[in-house]
Tab-separated table of C-alpha atoms and ligand atoms in Angstrom:
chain	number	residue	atom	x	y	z
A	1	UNK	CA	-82.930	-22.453	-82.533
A	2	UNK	CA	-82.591	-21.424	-85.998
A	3	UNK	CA	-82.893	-17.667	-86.888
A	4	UNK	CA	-85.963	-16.456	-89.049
A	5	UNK	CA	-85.215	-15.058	-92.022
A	6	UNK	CA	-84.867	-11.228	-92.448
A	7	UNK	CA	-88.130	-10.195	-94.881
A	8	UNK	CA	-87.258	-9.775	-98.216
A	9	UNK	CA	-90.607	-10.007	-99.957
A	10	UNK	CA	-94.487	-9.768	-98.925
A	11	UNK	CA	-96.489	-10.913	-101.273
A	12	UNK	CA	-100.060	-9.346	-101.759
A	13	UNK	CA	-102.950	-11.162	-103.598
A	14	UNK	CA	-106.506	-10.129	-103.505
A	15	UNK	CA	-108.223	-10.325	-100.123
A	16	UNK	CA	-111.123	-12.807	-98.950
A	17	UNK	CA	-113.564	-10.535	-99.459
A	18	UNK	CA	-112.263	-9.656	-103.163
A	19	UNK	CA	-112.516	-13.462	-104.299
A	20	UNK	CA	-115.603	-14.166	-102.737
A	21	UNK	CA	-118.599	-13.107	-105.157
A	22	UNK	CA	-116.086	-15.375	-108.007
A	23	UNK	CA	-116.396	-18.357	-105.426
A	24	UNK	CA	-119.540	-17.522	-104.984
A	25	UNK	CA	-120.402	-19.062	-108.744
A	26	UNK	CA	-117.545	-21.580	-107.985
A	27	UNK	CA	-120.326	-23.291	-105.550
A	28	UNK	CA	-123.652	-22.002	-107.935
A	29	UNK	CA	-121.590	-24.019	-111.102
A	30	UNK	CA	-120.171	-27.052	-109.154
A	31	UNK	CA	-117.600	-26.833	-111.765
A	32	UNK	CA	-113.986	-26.885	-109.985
A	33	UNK	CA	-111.657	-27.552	-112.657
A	34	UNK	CA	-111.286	-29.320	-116.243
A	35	UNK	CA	-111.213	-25.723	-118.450
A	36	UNK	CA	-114.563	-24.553	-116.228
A	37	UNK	CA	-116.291	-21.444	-116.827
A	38	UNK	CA	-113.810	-19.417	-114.365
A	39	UNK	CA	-111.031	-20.361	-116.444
A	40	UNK	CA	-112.748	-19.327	-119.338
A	41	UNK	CA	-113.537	-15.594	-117.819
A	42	UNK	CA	-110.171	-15.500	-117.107
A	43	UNK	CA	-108.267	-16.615	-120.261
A	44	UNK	CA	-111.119	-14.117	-122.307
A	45	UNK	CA	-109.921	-11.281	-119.663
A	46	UNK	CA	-106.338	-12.170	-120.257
A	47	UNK	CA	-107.275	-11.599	-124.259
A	48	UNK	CA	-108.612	-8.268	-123.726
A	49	UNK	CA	-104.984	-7.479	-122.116
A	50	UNK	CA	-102.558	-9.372	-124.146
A	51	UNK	CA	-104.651	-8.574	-128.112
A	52	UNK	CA	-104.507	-12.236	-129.509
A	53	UNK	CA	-106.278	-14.351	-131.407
A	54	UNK	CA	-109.362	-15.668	-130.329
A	55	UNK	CA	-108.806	-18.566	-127.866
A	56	UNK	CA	-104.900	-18.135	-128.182
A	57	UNK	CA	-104.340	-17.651	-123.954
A	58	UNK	CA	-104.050	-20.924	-121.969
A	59	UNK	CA	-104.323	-20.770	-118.414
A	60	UNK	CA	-101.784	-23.314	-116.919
A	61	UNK	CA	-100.803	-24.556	-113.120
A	62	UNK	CA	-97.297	-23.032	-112.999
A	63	UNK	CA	-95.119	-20.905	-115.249
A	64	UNK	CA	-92.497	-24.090	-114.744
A	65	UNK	CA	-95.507	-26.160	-116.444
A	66	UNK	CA	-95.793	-23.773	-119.087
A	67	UNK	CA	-92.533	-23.645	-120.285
A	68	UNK	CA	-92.371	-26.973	-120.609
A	69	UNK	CA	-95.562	-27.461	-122.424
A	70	UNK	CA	-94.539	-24.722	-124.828
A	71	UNK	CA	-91.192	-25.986	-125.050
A	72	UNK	CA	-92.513	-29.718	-126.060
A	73	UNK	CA	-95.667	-28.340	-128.071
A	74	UNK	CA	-92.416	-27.642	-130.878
A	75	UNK	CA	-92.045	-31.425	-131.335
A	76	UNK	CA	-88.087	-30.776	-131.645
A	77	UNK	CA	-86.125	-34.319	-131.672
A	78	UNK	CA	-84.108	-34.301	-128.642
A	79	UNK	CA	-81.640	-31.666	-128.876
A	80	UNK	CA	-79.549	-28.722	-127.416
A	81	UNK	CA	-81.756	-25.807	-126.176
A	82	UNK	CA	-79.886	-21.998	-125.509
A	83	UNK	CA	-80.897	-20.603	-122.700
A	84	UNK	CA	-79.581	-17.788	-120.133
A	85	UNK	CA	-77.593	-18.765	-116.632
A	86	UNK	CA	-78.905	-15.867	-115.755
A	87	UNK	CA	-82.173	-16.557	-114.717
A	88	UNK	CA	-83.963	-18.419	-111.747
A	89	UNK	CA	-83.325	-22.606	-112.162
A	90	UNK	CA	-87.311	-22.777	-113.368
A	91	UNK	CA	-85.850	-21.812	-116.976
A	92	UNK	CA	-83.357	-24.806	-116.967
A	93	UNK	CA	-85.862	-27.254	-115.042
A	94	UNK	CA	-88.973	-26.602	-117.986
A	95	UNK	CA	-85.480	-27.332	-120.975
A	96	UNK	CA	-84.895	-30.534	-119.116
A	97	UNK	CA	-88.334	-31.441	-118.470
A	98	UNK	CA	-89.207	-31.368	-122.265
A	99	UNK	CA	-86.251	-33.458	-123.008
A	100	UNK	CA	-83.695	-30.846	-124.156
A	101	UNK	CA	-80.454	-30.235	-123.633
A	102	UNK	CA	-79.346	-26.977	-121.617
A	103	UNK	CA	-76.606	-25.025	-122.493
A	104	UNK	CA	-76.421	-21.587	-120.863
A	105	UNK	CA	-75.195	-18.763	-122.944
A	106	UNK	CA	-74.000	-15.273	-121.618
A	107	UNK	CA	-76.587	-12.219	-121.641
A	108	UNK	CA	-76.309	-9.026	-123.091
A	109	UNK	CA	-74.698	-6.625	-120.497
A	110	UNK	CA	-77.551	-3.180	-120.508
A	111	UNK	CA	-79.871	-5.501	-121.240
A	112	UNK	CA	-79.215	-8.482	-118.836
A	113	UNK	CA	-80.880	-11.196	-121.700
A	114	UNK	CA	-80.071	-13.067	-125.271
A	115	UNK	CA	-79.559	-11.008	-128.051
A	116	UNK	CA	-79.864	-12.540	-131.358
A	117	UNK	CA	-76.685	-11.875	-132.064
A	118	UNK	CA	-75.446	-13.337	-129.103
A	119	UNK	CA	-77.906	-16.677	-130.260
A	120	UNK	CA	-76.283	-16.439	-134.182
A	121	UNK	CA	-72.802	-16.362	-132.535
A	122	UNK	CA	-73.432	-19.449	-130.425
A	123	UNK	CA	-74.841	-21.125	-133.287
A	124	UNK	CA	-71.274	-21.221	-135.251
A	125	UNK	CA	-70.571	-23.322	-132.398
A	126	UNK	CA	-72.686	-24.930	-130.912
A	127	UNK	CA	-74.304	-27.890	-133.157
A	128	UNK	CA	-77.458	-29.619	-133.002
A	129	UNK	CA	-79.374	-26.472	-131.307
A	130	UNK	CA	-83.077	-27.080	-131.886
A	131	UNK	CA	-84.264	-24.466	-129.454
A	132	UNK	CA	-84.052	-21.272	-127.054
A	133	UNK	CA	-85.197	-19.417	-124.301
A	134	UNK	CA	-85.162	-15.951	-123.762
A	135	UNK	CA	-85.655	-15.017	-120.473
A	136	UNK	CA	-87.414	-11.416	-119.806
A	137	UNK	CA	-85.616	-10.852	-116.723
A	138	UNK	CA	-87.576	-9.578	-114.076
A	139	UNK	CA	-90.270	-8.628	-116.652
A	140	UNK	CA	-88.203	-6.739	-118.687
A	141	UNK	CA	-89.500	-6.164	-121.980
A	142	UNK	CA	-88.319	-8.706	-124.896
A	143	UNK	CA	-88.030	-7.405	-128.857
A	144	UNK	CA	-90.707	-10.028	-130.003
A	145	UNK	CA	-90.350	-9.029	-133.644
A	146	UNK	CA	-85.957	-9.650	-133.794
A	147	UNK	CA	-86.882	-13.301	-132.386
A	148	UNK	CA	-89.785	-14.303	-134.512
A	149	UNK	CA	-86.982	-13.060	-137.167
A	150	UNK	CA	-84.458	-15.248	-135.516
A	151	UNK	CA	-87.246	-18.549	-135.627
A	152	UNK	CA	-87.940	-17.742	-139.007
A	153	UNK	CA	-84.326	-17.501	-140.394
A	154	UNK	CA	-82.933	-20.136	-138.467
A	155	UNK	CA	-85.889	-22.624	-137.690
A	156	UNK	CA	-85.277	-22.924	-134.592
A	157	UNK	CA	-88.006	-22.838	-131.716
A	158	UNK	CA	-87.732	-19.844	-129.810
A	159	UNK	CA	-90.051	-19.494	-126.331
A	160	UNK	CA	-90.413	-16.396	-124.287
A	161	UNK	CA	-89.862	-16.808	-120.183
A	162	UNK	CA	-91.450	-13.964	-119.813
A	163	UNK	CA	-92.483	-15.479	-116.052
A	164	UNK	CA	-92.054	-11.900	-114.273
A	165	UNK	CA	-93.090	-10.113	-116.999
A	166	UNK	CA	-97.454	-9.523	-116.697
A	167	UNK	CA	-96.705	-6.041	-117.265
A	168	UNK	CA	-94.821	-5.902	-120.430
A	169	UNK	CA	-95.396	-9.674	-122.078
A	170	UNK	CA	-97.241	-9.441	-125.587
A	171	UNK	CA	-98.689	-12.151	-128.075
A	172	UNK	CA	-96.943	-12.880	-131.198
A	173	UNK	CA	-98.082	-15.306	-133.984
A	174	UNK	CA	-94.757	-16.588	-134.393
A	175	UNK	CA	-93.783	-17.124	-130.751
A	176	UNK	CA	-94.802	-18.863	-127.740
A	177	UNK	CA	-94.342	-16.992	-124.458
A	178	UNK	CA	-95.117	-17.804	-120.632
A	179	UNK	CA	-96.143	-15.850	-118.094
A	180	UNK	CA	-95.975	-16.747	-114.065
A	181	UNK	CA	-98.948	-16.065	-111.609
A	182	UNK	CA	-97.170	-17.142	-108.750
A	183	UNK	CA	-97.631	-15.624	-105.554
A	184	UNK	CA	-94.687	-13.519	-105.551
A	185	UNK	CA	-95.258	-12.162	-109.063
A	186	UNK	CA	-97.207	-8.597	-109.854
A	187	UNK	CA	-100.113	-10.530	-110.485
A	188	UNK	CA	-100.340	-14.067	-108.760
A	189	UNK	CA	-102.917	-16.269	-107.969
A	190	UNK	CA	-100.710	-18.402	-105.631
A	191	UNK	CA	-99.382	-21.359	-107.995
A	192	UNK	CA	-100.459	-20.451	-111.535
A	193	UNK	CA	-99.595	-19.152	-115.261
A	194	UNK	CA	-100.525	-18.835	-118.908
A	195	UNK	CA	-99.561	-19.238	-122.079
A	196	UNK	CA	-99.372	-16.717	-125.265
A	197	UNK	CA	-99.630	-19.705	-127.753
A	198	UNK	CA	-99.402	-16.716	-130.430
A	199	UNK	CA	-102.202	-18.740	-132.710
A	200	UNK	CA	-105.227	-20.819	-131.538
A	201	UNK	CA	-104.057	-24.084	-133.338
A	202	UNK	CA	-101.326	-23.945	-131.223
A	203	UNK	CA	-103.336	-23.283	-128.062
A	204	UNK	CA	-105.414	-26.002	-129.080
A	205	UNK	CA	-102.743	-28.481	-128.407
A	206	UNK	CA	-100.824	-27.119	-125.541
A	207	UNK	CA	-104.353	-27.001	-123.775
A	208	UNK	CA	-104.808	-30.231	-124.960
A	209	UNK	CA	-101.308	-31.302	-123.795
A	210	UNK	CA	-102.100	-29.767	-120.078
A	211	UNK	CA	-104.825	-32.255	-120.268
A	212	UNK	CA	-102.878	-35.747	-120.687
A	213	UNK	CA	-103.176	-34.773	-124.240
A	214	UNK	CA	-106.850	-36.135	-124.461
A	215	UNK	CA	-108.722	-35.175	-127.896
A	216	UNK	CA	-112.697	-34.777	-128.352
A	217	UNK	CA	-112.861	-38.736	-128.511
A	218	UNK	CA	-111.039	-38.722	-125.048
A	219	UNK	CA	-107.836	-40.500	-126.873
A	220	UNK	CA	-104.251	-39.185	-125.605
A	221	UNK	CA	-102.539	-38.059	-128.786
A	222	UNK	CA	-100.062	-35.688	-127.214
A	223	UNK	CA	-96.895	-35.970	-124.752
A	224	UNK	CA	-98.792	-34.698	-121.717
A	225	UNK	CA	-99.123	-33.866	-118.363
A	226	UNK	CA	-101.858	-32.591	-116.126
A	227	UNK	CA	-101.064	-28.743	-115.866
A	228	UNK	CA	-104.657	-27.181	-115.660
A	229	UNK	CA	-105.489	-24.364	-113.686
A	230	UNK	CA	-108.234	-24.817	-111.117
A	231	UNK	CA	-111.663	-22.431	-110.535
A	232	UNK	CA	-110.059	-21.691	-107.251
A	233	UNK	CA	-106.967	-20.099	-108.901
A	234	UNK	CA	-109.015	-18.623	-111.500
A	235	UNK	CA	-110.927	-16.934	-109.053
A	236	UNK	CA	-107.720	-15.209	-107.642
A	237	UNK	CA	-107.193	-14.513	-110.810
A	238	UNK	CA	-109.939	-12.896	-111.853
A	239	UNK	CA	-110.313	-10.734	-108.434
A	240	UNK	CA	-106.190	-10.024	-109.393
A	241	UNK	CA	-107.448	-8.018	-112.430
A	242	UNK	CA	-109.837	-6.316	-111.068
A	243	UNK	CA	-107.035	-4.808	-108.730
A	244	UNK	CA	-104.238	-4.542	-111.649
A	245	UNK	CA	-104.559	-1.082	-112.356
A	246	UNK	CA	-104.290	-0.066	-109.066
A	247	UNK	CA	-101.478	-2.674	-107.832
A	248	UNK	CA	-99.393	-1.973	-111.084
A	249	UNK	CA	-99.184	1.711	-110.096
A	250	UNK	CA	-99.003	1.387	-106.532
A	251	UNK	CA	-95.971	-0.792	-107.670
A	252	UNK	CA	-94.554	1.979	-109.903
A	253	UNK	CA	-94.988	4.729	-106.996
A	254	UNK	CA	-93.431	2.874	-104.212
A	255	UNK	CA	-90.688	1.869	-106.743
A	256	UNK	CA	-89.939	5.608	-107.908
A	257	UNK	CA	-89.899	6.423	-103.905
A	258	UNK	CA	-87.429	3.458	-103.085
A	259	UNK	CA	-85.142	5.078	-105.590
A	260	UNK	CA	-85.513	8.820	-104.417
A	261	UNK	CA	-84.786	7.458	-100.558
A	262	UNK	CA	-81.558	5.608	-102.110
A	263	UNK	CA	-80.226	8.245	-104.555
A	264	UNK	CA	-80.868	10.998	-101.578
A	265	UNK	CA	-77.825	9.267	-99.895
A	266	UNK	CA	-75.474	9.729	-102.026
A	267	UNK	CA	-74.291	6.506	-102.966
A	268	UNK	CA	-73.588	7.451	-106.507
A	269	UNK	CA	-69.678	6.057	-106.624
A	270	UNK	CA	-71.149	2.898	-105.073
A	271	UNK	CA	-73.989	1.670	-106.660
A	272	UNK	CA	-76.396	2.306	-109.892
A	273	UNK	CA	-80.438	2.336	-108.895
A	274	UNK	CA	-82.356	2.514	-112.215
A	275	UNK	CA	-85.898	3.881	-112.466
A	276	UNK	CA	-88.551	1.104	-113.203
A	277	UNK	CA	-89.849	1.960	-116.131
A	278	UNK	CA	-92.530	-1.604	-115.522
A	279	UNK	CA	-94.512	-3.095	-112.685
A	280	UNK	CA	-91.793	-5.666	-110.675
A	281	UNK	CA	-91.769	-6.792	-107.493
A	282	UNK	CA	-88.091	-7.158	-107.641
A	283	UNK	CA	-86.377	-4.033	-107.210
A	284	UNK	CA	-82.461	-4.436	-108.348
A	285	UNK	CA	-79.417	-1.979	-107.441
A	286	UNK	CA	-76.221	-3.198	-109.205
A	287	UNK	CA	-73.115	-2.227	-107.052
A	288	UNK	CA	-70.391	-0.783	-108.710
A	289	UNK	CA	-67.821	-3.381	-106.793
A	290	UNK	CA	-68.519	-7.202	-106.621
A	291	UNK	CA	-69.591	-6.866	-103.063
A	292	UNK	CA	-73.217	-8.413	-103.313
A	293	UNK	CA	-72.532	-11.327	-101.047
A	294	UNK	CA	-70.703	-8.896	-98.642
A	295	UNK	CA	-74.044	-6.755	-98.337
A	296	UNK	CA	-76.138	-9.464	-98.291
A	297	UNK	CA	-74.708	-10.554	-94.952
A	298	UNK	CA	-73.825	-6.797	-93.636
A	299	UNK	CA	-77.845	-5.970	-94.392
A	300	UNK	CA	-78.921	-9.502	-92.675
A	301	UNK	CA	-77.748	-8.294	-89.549
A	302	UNK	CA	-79.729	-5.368	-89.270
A	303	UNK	CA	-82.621	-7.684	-90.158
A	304	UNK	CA	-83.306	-6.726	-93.759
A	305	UNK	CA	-83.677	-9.417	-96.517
A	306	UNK	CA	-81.665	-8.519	-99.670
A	307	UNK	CA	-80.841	-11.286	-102.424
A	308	UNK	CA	-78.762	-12.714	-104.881
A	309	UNK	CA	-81.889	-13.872	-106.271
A	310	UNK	CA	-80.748	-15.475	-108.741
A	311	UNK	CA	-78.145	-16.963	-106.748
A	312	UNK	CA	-74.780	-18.136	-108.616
A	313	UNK	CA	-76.962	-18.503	-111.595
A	314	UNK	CA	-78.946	-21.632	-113.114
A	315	UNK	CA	-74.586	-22.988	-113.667
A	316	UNK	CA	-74.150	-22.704	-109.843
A	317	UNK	CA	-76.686	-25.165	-108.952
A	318	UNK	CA	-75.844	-28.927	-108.873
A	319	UNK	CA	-78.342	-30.216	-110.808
A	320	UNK	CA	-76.908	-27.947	-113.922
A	321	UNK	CA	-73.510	-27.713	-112.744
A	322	UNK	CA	-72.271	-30.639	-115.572
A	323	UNK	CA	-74.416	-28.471	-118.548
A	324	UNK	CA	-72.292	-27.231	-121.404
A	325	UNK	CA	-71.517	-23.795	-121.463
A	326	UNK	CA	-69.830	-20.850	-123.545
A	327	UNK	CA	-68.499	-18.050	-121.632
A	328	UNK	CA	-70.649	-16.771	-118.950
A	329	UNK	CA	-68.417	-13.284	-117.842
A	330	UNK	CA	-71.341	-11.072	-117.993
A	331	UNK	CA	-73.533	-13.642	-115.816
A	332	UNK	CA	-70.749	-14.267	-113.422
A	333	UNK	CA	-70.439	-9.894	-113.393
A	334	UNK	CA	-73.976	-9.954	-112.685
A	335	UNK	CA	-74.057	-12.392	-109.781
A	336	UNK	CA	-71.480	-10.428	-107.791
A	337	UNK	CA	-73.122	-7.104	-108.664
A	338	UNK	CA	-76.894	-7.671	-108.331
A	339	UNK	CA	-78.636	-7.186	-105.748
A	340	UNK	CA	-82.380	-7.374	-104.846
A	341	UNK	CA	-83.200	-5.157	-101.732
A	342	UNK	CA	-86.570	-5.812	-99.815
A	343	UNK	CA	-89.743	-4.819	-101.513
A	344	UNK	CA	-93.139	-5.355	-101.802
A	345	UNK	CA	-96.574	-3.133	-102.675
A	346	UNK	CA	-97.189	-1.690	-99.265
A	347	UNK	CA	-93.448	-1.331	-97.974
A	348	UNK	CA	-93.425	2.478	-96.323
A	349	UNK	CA	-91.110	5.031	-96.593
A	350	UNK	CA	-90.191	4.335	-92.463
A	351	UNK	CA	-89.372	0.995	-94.248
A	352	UNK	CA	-87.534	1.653	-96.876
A	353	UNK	CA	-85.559	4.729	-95.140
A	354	UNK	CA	-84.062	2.004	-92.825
A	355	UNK	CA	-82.627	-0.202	-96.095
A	356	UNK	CA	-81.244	3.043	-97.709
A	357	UNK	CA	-79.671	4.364	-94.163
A	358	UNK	CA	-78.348	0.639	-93.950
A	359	UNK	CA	-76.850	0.500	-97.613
A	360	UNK	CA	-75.213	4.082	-96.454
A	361	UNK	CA	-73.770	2.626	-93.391
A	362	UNK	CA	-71.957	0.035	-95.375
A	363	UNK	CA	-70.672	2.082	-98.166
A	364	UNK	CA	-69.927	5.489	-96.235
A	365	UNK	CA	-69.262	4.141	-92.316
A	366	UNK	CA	-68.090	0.432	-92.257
A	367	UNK	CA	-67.106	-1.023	-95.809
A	368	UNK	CA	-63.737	-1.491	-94.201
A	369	UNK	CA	-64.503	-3.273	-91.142
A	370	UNK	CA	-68.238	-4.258	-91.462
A	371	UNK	CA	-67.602	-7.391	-90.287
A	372	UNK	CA	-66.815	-6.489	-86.596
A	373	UNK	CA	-69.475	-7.389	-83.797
A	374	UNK	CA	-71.866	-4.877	-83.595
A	375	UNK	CA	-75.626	-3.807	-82.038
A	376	UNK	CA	-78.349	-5.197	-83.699
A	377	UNK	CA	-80.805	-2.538	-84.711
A	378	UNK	CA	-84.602	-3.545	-85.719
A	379	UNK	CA	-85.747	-2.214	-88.851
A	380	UNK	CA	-88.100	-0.027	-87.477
A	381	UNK	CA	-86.325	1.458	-84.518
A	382	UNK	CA	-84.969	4.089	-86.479
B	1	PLP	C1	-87.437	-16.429	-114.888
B	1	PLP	C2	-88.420	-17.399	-114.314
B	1	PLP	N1	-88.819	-18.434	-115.062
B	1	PLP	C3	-89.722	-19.330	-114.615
B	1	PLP	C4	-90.303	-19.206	-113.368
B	1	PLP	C5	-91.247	-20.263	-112.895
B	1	PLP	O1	-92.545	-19.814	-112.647
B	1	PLP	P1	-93.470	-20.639	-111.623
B	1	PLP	O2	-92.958	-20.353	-110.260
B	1	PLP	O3	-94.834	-20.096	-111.854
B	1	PLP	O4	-93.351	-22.080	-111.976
B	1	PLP	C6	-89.929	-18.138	-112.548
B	1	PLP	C7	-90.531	-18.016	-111.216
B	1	PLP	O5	-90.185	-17.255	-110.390
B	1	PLP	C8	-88.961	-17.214	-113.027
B	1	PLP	O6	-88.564	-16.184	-112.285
């Protein structure tokens, strides 16, 4: 019988009852995909939050999708594309997908992503580079203006994974960058994303491109794929930002009380618990020791589901494991000091009490011998 897995996420998208008046014109339009007028609502509602030019938003089925849409929409002859280890394998997969060439570079250590000077000192290096991604991990907010500097001194094509990041993503004319709706993002729609094509020209074609590249005269003039976003999903979408207000600061306030239960047992030679300063649904400690794997597997037992989540980075997993690489000492730091506890929207204090008593237990009772057989305890019994 094979255990279920302890929770580590509950993801929360608008209710029945939410969607319904949007499916509602779903059946009045019989219109259920191909750019309908759901999508449209939602791309022009997406404009009012992320100021852009007219028509500059496409909706697309996945973030994945995106990236590689915005990644080909460059035209760049087949080349080596920078990117982060640190970040989940979608980042790598889209660089493949449009024909590139990964090579993972090493983040910035406060900030956790590229720096341009970390890109310019690659480039002495590294030939034949014809693009990069910059990862906005966990939504983190990216300097848009240093990399459309970066593109513009260097040429090079610079996209914006900015898949977590619906709370602190912005359009710029010089940059592409792609935001995730999935279901376990702060804003999902279940499988979903868009685009910040930074001018409409540009959306033009990668809308055009998540169409098999068909023009007006129905002719396929692009390298495509079929990446639209259905009036089902725009529904969700459009119920989603209805709620945003009140999820994004529901997300904020459970956050800041995750932190207070934490940092009121006194783990402060242990581990580091920043305050969110944007809507996540991840909610990182870093330990001060490389112990993540070790409370993984202590916290598992009492039923709770914290993460490596990003795993041994995009370098541990096979698919990438042959990609070239410089040195990756901050991402490897990261891996074994990371550590995403259980969280979602509604999680109570009862709830998160039991991870912070848990994370106490291994630091202050058992980090010496926290591997002898012990009494399971439920999460709630406490
Ligand atoms: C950093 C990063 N990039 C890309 C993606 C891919 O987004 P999607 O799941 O919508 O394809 C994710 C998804 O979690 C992500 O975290």
């Amino acid at each position: 019988v094979t255990q279920p897995l302890p929770l580590s996420a509950k993801p929360h998208l608008p209710s029945a009852e939410a969607i319904l008046a949007y499916l509602r014109h779903i059946d009045g339009n019989r219109w259920y995909s191909n750019f309908g007028p759901l999508v449209r609502e939602f791309e022009a509602r997406l404009e009012e939050r992320f100021p852009s030019q007219p028509g500059s938003i496409v909706t697309v089925a996945s973030g994945t999708a995106g990236l590689t849409l915005a990644l080909q929409s460059f035209d760049i002859r087949p080349s080596v594309c920078l990117l982060p280890s640190w970040t989940f394998v979608a980042s790598a997969a889209a660089v493949k997908n449009a024909g590139l060439i990964p090579y993972f570079i090493d983040v910035d250590p406060e900030s956790w992503q590229l720096t341009p000077a970390l890109v310019r000192r690659s480039l002495e290096t590294v030939k034949e580079v014809g693009a990069v991604v910059v990862v906005a991990p966990f939504g983190a907010p990216v300097d848009l203006a240093a990399w459309a500097a970066v593109a513009h001194e260097t040429n090079i094509s610079v996209v914006v994974d900015s898949a977590a990041g619906f709370d602190t993503a912005r359009a710029h004319p010089r940059l592409v960058s792609v935001v995730s709706l999935h279901a376990t993002k702060v804003l999902g729609v279940g499988e979903g994303g868009f685009i910040l094509a930074g001018t409409s020209d540009r959306a033009d074609k990668l809308r055009r491109m998540s169409n098999f590249g068909l023009n007006s005269a129905h002719q396929s003039i692009y390298p495509a794929t079929n990446a639209k976003l259905s009036e089902y999903a725009a529904a969700v979408g459009l119920a989603a930002l209805d709620e945003w207000p009140k999820s994004r600061s529901d997300l904020l306030e459970r956050a800041e009380a995750y932190r207070a239960q934490i940092t009121s047992r006194k783990l402060f030679d242990d581990l580091d618990c920043p305050a969110e300063v944007h809507a996540s649904t991840t909610f990182n400690i870093i330990l001060r020791r490389p112990l993540a794997d070790e409370v993984v597997a202590f916290m598992r037992r009492d039923g709770l589901g914290a993460r490596k989540i990003w795993g041994e980075g995009c370098h541990g997993h096979p698919t990438f494991k042959d990609c070239a690489c410089g040195d990756l000492a901050i991402t490897d730091k990261l891996i074994r000091h990371v550590l995403a506890l259980p969280f979602w929207i509604d999680m109570t204090n009862l709830e998160m009490a039991s991870v912070a008593d848990c994370l106490a237990s291994f630091f202050h009772g058992r980090l010496a011998n926290w591997d002898r057989p012990r009494k399971r305890q439920s999460a709630h019994s406490r």
